[in-house]
CSV table of C-alpha atoms in Angstrom, one decimal:
chain,number,residue,atom,x,y,z
A,1,MET,CA,-13.2,4.9,-7.3
A,2,GLU,CA,-11.1,2.7,-9.5
A,3,SER,CA,-8.0,2.9,-12.4
A,4,SER,CA,-5.2,1.0,-13.5
A,5,ASP,CA,-2.8,3.0,-11.3
A,6,TYR,CA,-4.7,2.1,-8.1
A,7,LYS,CA,-7.4,0.3,-6.1
A,8,GLU,CA,-9.6,1.1,-3.8
A,9,GLU,CA,-10.1,-1.2,-0.5
A,10,GLU,CA,-11.8,0.2,2.1
A,11,SER,CA,-14.6,3.5,2.1
A,12,PHE,CA,-16.1,4.9,5.3
A,13,LYS,CA,-18.5,7.7,5.1
A,14,MET,CA,-17.6,9.8,8.3
A,15,PHE,CA,-18.7,13.8,8.9
A,16,GLU,CA,-20.7,13.2,5.9
A,17,GLY,CA,-17.6,12.6,3.8
A,18,TYR,CA,-16.0,9.9,3.1
A,19,PHE,CA,-12.1,8.3,4.4
A,20,LYS,CA,-11.2,5.9,1.9
A,21,THR,CA,-7.8,3.2,1.7
A,22,PHE,CA,-6.4,2.4,-1.6
A,23,THR,CA,-3.1,0.4,-2.9
A,24,MET,CA,-0.9,1.0,-5.5
A,25,GLN,CA,1.9,-0.5,-7.4
A,26,SER,CA,4.9,1.4,-6.2
A,27,GLU,CA,8.2,1.9,-8.4
A,28,ALA,CA,10.0,3.7,-5.6
A,29,ILE,CA,8.9,1.2,-3.5
A,30,GLY,CA,9.3,-1.9,-5.5
A,31,GLY,CA,6.1,-3.5,-4.7
A,32,LYS,CA,2.5,-2.6,-3.6
A,33,MET,CA,1.7,0.4,-1.0
A,34,LYS,CA,-1.3,1.2,1.1
A,35,PHE,CA,-2.6,5.2,1.1
A,36,GLY,CA,-5.8,6.7,2.9
A,37,ILE,CA,-7.6,10.0,1.6
A,38,TYR,CA,-10.3,11.7,3.6
A,39,PHE,CA,-12.7,13.3,1.4
A,40,PRO,CA,-14.6,16.0,2.9
A,41,PRO,CA,-18.5,16.7,2.5
A,42,SER,CA,-17.5,19.5,-0.1
A,43,PHE,CA,-15.2,17.5,-2.1
A,44,VAL,CA,-18.1,15.0,-2.6
A,45,LYS,CA,-20.6,17.7,-3.9
A,46,ASP,CA,-18.4,20.0,-5.8
A,47,HIS,CA,-16.9,16.8,-7.4
A,48,GLU,CA,-20.1,15.9,-8.5
A,49,GLU,CA,-20.8,19.1,-9.6
A,50,ASP,CA,-17.4,20.1,-11.5
A,51,PRO,CA,-15.7,17.0,-12.3
A,52,SER,CA,-12.5,19.3,-13.0
A,53,LYS,CA,-12.3,21.5,-9.7
A,54,LYS,CA,-9.6,21.4,-8.2
A,55,PHE,CA,-9.2,20.9,-4.1
A,56,LYS,CA,-6.7,21.8,-1.7
A,57,ALA,CA,-5.2,19.0,0.5
A,58,LEU,CA,-3.1,18.6,3.8
A,59,TRP,CA,-0.6,15.3,4.0
A,60,TYR,CA,-0.1,13.8,7.2
A,61,LEU,CA,3.0,11.7,8.0
A,62,HIS,CA,2.3,8.8,10.4
A,63,GLY,CA,5.4,8.3,13.2
A,64,LEU,CA,7.1,4.9,14.3
A,65,THR,CA,4.9,1.9,13.6
A,66,CYS,CA,2.1,3.5,12.1
A,67,PHE,CA,0.1,3.2,9.3
A,68,GLU,CA,-2.3,5.0,6.5
A,69,SER,CA,-5.3,4.6,8.6
A,70,LEU,CA,-4.1,4.8,12.0
A,71,PHE,CA,-5.2,9.0,12.0
A,72,PHE,CA,-8.7,8.0,10.9
A,73,GLN,CA,-9.1,5.3,13.7
A,74,LYS,CA,-7.9,7.6,16.6
A,75,CYS,CA,-8.2,10.9,15.8
A,76,PRO,CA,-11.9,12.1,15.0
A,77,LEU,CA,-11.3,15.5,15.9
A,78,GLY,CA,-9.0,15.8,12.9
A,79,LEU,CA,-11.4,14.7,10.0
A,80,LYS,CA,-13.7,16.7,11.8
A,81,LYS,CA,-12.3,19.7,11.5
A,82,ALA,CA,-11.1,18.8,7.9
A,83,ALA,CA,-14.5,18.0,7.5
A,84,ASP,CA,-15.8,21.6,8.1
A,85,LEU,CA,-12.9,23.6,7.0
A,86,GLY,CA,-13.5,21.1,2.7
A,87,LEU,CA,-9.8,20.4,3.8
A,88,MET,CA,-8.9,16.6,1.8
A,89,MET,CA,-6.2,15.0,3.5
A,90,ILE,CA,-4.0,12.9,2.5
A,91,PHE,CA,-2.2,9.8,4.3
A,92,PRO,CA,0.9,7.7,2.9
A,93,ASP,CA,1.9,4.6,4.5
A,94,THR,CA,5.2,4.9,6.5
A,95,SER,CA,7.4,2.0,5.0
A,96,PRO,CA,7.3,-1.0,2.5
A,97,ARG,CA,5.2,-3.7,4.0
A,98,ASP,CA,7.0,-6.8,1.8
A,99,ALA,CA,10.3,-6.2,0.8
A,100,GLY,CA,11.5,-9.0,2.4
A,101,ILE,CA,15.2,-7.8,4.2
A,102,GLU,CA,16.5,-9.3,6.7
A,103,GLY,CA,16.5,-7.3,9.9
A,104,GLU,CA,13.3,-4.8,9.2
A,105,THR,CA,11.3,-6.5,11.4
A,106,ASP,CA,14.2,-6.7,14.5
A,107,HIS,CA,12.8,-3.6,16.4
A,108,TRP,CA,10.2,-1.0,16.1
A,109,SER,CA,12.2,1.7,15.4
A,110,PHE,CA,13.3,0.9,12.0
A,111,GLY,CA,12.2,-1.2,9.1
A,112,VAL,CA,8.9,-2.2,8.7
A,113,GLY,CA,6.8,0.7,10.0
A,114,ALA,CA,9.3,2.9,10.1
A,115,GLY,CA,11.0,4.3,7.0
A,116,TYR,CA,12.0,7.6,8.0
A,117,TYR,CA,11.2,9.6,4.4
A,118,VAL,CA,14.1,9.1,2.9
A,119,ASP,CA,15.4,7.9,-0.2
A,120,ALA,CA,18.3,5.1,1.0
A,121,THR,CA,21.4,4.7,-0.7
A,122,GLN,CA,22.9,1.8,0.9
A,123,GLU,CA,22.6,-2.1,0.3
A,124,PRO,CA,20.1,-3.8,0.8
A,125,TRP,CA,17.6,-1.0,1.7
A,126,ALA,CA,18.3,1.3,-1.5
A,127,LYS,CA,16.2,-1.0,-3.7
A,128,ASN,CA,12.4,-0.9,-1.3
A,129,TYR,CA,13.4,2.1,1.1
A,130,ASN,CA,12.8,5.1,-0.6
A,131,MET,CA,9.8,6.9,1.0
A,132,TYR,CA,10.6,10.3,0.2
A,133,SER,CA,10.3,10.1,-3.1
A,134,HIS,CA,7.3,7.6,-2.9
A,135,VAL,CA,5.8,10.5,-1.0
A,136,THR,CA,6.9,13.8,-2.7
A,137,LYS,CA,6.7,12.3,-6.3
A,138,GLU,CA,4.5,9.2,-7.5
A,139,LEU,CA,2.1,9.7,-4.8
A,140,ARG,CA,1.8,13.0,-5.3
A,141,ASP,CA,1.6,12.8,-9.3
A,142,LEU,CA,-1.3,9.9,-8.6
A,143,VAL,CA,-3.3,12.3,-6.3
A,144,GLU,CA,-3.2,15.3,-8.7
A,145,LYS,CA,-4.1,13.0,-11.4
A,146,HIS,CA,-6.9,10.8,-9.9
A,147,PHE,CA,-8.1,13.3,-6.9
A,148,ASN,CA,-8.2,16.7,-8.2
A,149,VAL,CA,-5.4,18.0,-5.7
A,150,ASP,CA,-4.5,21.0,-6.8
A,151,PRO,CA,-0.9,21.2,-7.4
A,152,ALA,CA,-0.1,24.9,-6.2
A,153,LYS,CA,-2.7,24.3,-2.7
A,154,GLN,CA,-0.8,21.3,-0.9
A,155,SER,CA,0.6,21.5,2.8
A,156,ILE,CA,1.9,19.3,5.0
A,157,CYS,CA,1.9,17.9,8.9
A,158,GLY,CA,3.5,14.8,10.7
A,159,HIS,CA,3.7,13.2,14.0
A,160,SER,CA,6.9,12.1,15.3
A,161,VAL,CA,9.4,10.7,12.8
A,162,GLY,CA,6.1,11.8,10.5
A,163,GLY,CA,6.7,15.1,12.3
A,164,HIS,CA,10.7,14.7,10.9
A,165,GLY,CA,9.5,13.7,7.6
A,166,SER,CA,7.1,16.8,7.3
A,167,LEU,CA,9.9,19.2,8.2
A,168,VAL,CA,12.2,17.7,5.9
A,169,ILE,CA,9.9,17.5,3.3
A,170,PHE,CA,8.7,21.1,3.1
A,171,GLN,CA,12.5,22.6,3.9
A,172,LYS,CA,13.4,20.6,0.6
A,173,ASN,CA,10.2,21.4,-1.3
A,174,LEU,CA,9.6,25.0,-0.5
A,175,ASP,CA,7.9,25.7,-4.1
A,176,ARG,CA,5.7,22.7,-3.4
A,177,TYR,CA,4.2,22.9,-0.2
A,178,VAL,CA,1.8,26.0,1.2
A,179,SER,CA,2.9,25.3,4.7
A,180,CYS,CA,4.3,22.7,7.6
A,181,SER,CA,3.6,21.7,11.0
A,182,ALA,CA,4.4,18.9,13.2
A,183,PHE,CA,3.2,17.2,16.2
A,184,ALA,CA,6.8,16.5,18.9
A,185,PRO,CA,8.4,16.1,16.0
A,186,MET,CA,12.0,14.0,15.8
A,187,THR,CA,13.8,17.4,14.6
A,188,ASN,CA,17.8,16.9,14.7
A,189,SER,CA,17.6,13.2,13.0
A,190,ILE,CA,21.7,12.9,13.0
A,191,ASN,CA,21.9,13.6,16.4
A,192,SER,CA,18.8,11.4,17.7
A,193,GLY,CA,19.1,7.9,18.7
A,194,TRP,CA,16.2,7.1,16.4
A,195,GLY,CA,18.1,8.8,13.5
A,196,LYS,CA,21.5,7.5,14.0
A,197,ASN,CA,20.2,3.8,14.1
A,198,ALA,CA,18.3,4.3,10.6
A,199,PHE,CA,20.7,6.5,8.8
A,200,GLU,CA,23.9,3.9,9.5
A,201,LYS,CA,22.0,1.4,7.4
A,202,LEU,CA,20.2,3.9,5.0
A,203,PHE,CA,23.1,5.9,4.1
A,204,GLY,CA,26.3,3.6,5.3
A,205,GLU,CA,27.8,4.7,8.7
A,206,ASP,CA,30.3,7.3,7.4
A,207,ASN,CA,27.7,9.6,4.6
A,208,LEU,CA,27.4,12.4,6.9
A,209,ASP,CA,26.5,14.9,3.9
A,210,GLN,CA,23.7,12.4,3.1
A,211,TRP,CA,22.7,12.3,6.8
A,212,LYS,CA,22.2,15.7,6.6
A,213,GLU,CA,20.1,16.2,3.4
A,214,TYR,CA,17.4,14.6,5.7
A,215,ASP,CA,18.0,16.5,9.0
A,216,ALA,CA,15.5,19.5,10.1
A,217,CYS,CA,18.0,21.5,11.9
A,218,GLU,CA,20.6,21.2,8.6
A,219,LEU,CA,18.2,22.3,6.4
A,220,ALA,CA,17.0,25.4,8.3
A,221,ALA,CA,20.8,26.4,8.0
A,222,VAL,CA,20.5,25.6,4.3
A,223,ASN,CA,17.5,27.9,3.9
A,224,LYS,CA,19.2,30.5,6.0
A,225,GLY,CA,17.3,33.9,5.6
A,226,LYS,CA,14.0,32.7,3.9
A,227,ASN,CA,12.1,33.7,7.2
A,228,LEU,CA,10.7,30.1,7.2
A,229,ASP,CA,7.1,29.8,9.1
A,230,ILE,CA,6.6,26.3,10.7
A,231,LEU,CA,4.8,25.3,13.2
A,232,VAL,CA,5.2,22.6,16.4
A,233,ASP,CA,3.6,21.2,19.3
A,234,GLN,CA,5.6,19.4,21.5
A,235,GLY,CA,4.1,17.9,25.3
A,236,ASP,CA,6.9,18.1,28.4
A,237,LYS,CA,5.7,15.0,29.7
A,238,ASP,CA,6.8,13.2,26.1
A,239,CYS,CA,8.8,9.8,27.3
A,240,PHE,CA,11.0,10.9,23.9
A,241,TYR,CA,11.4,14.4,24.9
A,242,PRO,CA,14.1,15.8,24.7
A,243,ASP,CA,16.6,13.0,23.7
A,244,TYR,CA,15.2,11.5,20.6
A,245,LEU,CA,13.2,14.9,19.4
A,246,LEU,CA,15.7,17.5,20.5
A,247,THR,CA,13.1,20.4,20.0
A,248,GLU,CA,15.8,22.7,21.8
A,249,ASN,CA,18.1,22.2,18.8
A,250,PHE,CA,15.7,22.9,16.3
A,251,LYS,CA,14.3,26.3,18.2
A,252,LYS,CA,18.1,27.2,17.9
A,253,ALA,CA,18.6,26.7,14.7
A,254,GLY,CA,15.4,28.6,13.7
A,255,GLU,CA,16.6,31.6,16.0
A,256,GLU,CA,19.9,30.9,14.1
A,257,ASN,CA,18.9,31.3,10.5
A,258,GLY,CA,16.5,34.0,11.0
A,259,HIS,CA,13.1,31.9,10.8
A,260,ASN,CA,9.4,31.7,12.3
A,261,PHE,CA,9.5,28.8,14.2
A,262,THR,CA,6.8,29.1,16.3
A,263,ILE,CA,7.2,25.7,19.1
A,264,ASN,CA,4.6,25.7,21.7
A,265,MET,CA,5.5,23.7,24.8
A,266,ARG,CA,2.3,22.0,25.8
A,267,GLU,CA,2.4,21.2,30.1
A,268,GLY,CA,1.3,17.5,31.0
A,269,TYR,CA,1.3,16.1,27.6
A,270,ASP,CA,2.9,13.1,25.9
A,271,HIS,CA,3.5,11.7,22.3
A,272,GLY,CA,0.5,10.1,22.2
A,273,PHE,CA,-2.9,11.1,20.2
A,274,PRO,CA,-4.6,12.2,23.6
A,275,PHE,CA,-2.2,14.9,22.2
A,276,ILE,CA,-2.5,15.1,19.3
A,277,ASN,CA,-6.5,15.0,19.3
A,278,THR,CA,-6.1,18.2,21.9
A,279,PHE,CA,-4.1,20.5,19.0
A,280,ILE,CA,-5.1,19.1,15.9
A,281,GLU,CA,-7.9,21.6,15.3
A,282,SER,CA,-5.5,24.3,15.7
A,283,HIS,CA,-3.1,22.7,13.0
A,284,LEU,CA,-5.6,22.2,10.4
A,285,GLU,CA,-7.0,25.7,11.0
A,286,TYR,CA,-3.6,27.0,10.4
A,287,HIS,CA,-2.8,25.2,7.5
A,288,ASP,CA,-6.3,25.8,6.1
A,289,LYS,CA,-5.4,30.0,6.2
A,290,LYS,CA,-2.5,29.6,4.8
A,291,LEU,CA,-3.7,27.3,1.7
A,292,SER,CA,-7.0,30.1,1.4
A,293,GLN,CA,-4.4,33.4,0.5
């Protein structure tokens, strides 16, 4: 798979489908970006028979310190389920990798590996830290153009700060994503230690209105009365719960604004991939049912 718009880097056969990584030149980021795609066996077969056929897809956003192929390495049960369902999965990277901005590697919770899925407005971050536009516009345009992703059959999921990204992107683009779910998401970024530290740099300390544009609880209020259906799983032994994730705030925002937020508290589970592997099949089934309607 080659094009002037992207370059294939790696390919691994898995569950009769293929996980591939690619690089592209990103205008939003101002440099090269990597992304991964899992092509289920049905894609391989159907695309050969009908190159024009469109396919349903689930976007998965990783959390802090992660990268585009970590799900492939750590969550085989998810890819097995995607293979069984015939569900393509798309994995963006989590941040710019070669911006060269002073301070972007000082701490694991901000900068390289931690772009927060926003479009920055504050210098020096505004030139490169535009992960929101990268995910929702240029990468989406690329996969629809080159990989036959159906524009009307895309859903989004994420973990931790990637969960924050999925909740925000879904609520800001209700006409472009069919469904949304999250594992242990940061749900109230303007009140989370992670969010406050990042947003002060990305938007400026006093620009609260811009902070709110990327806060899942604030967006639940913006979408009041729309009866949004969102699935969340949260472990009660998560070391970042409740202080950084603020799950109860999201539950309250759903109740106060007329939404159907399903928040499952999972006894004994922590923040990591063992937790995700346990419940990923139910999330993929949830999205596949929505995408198949």
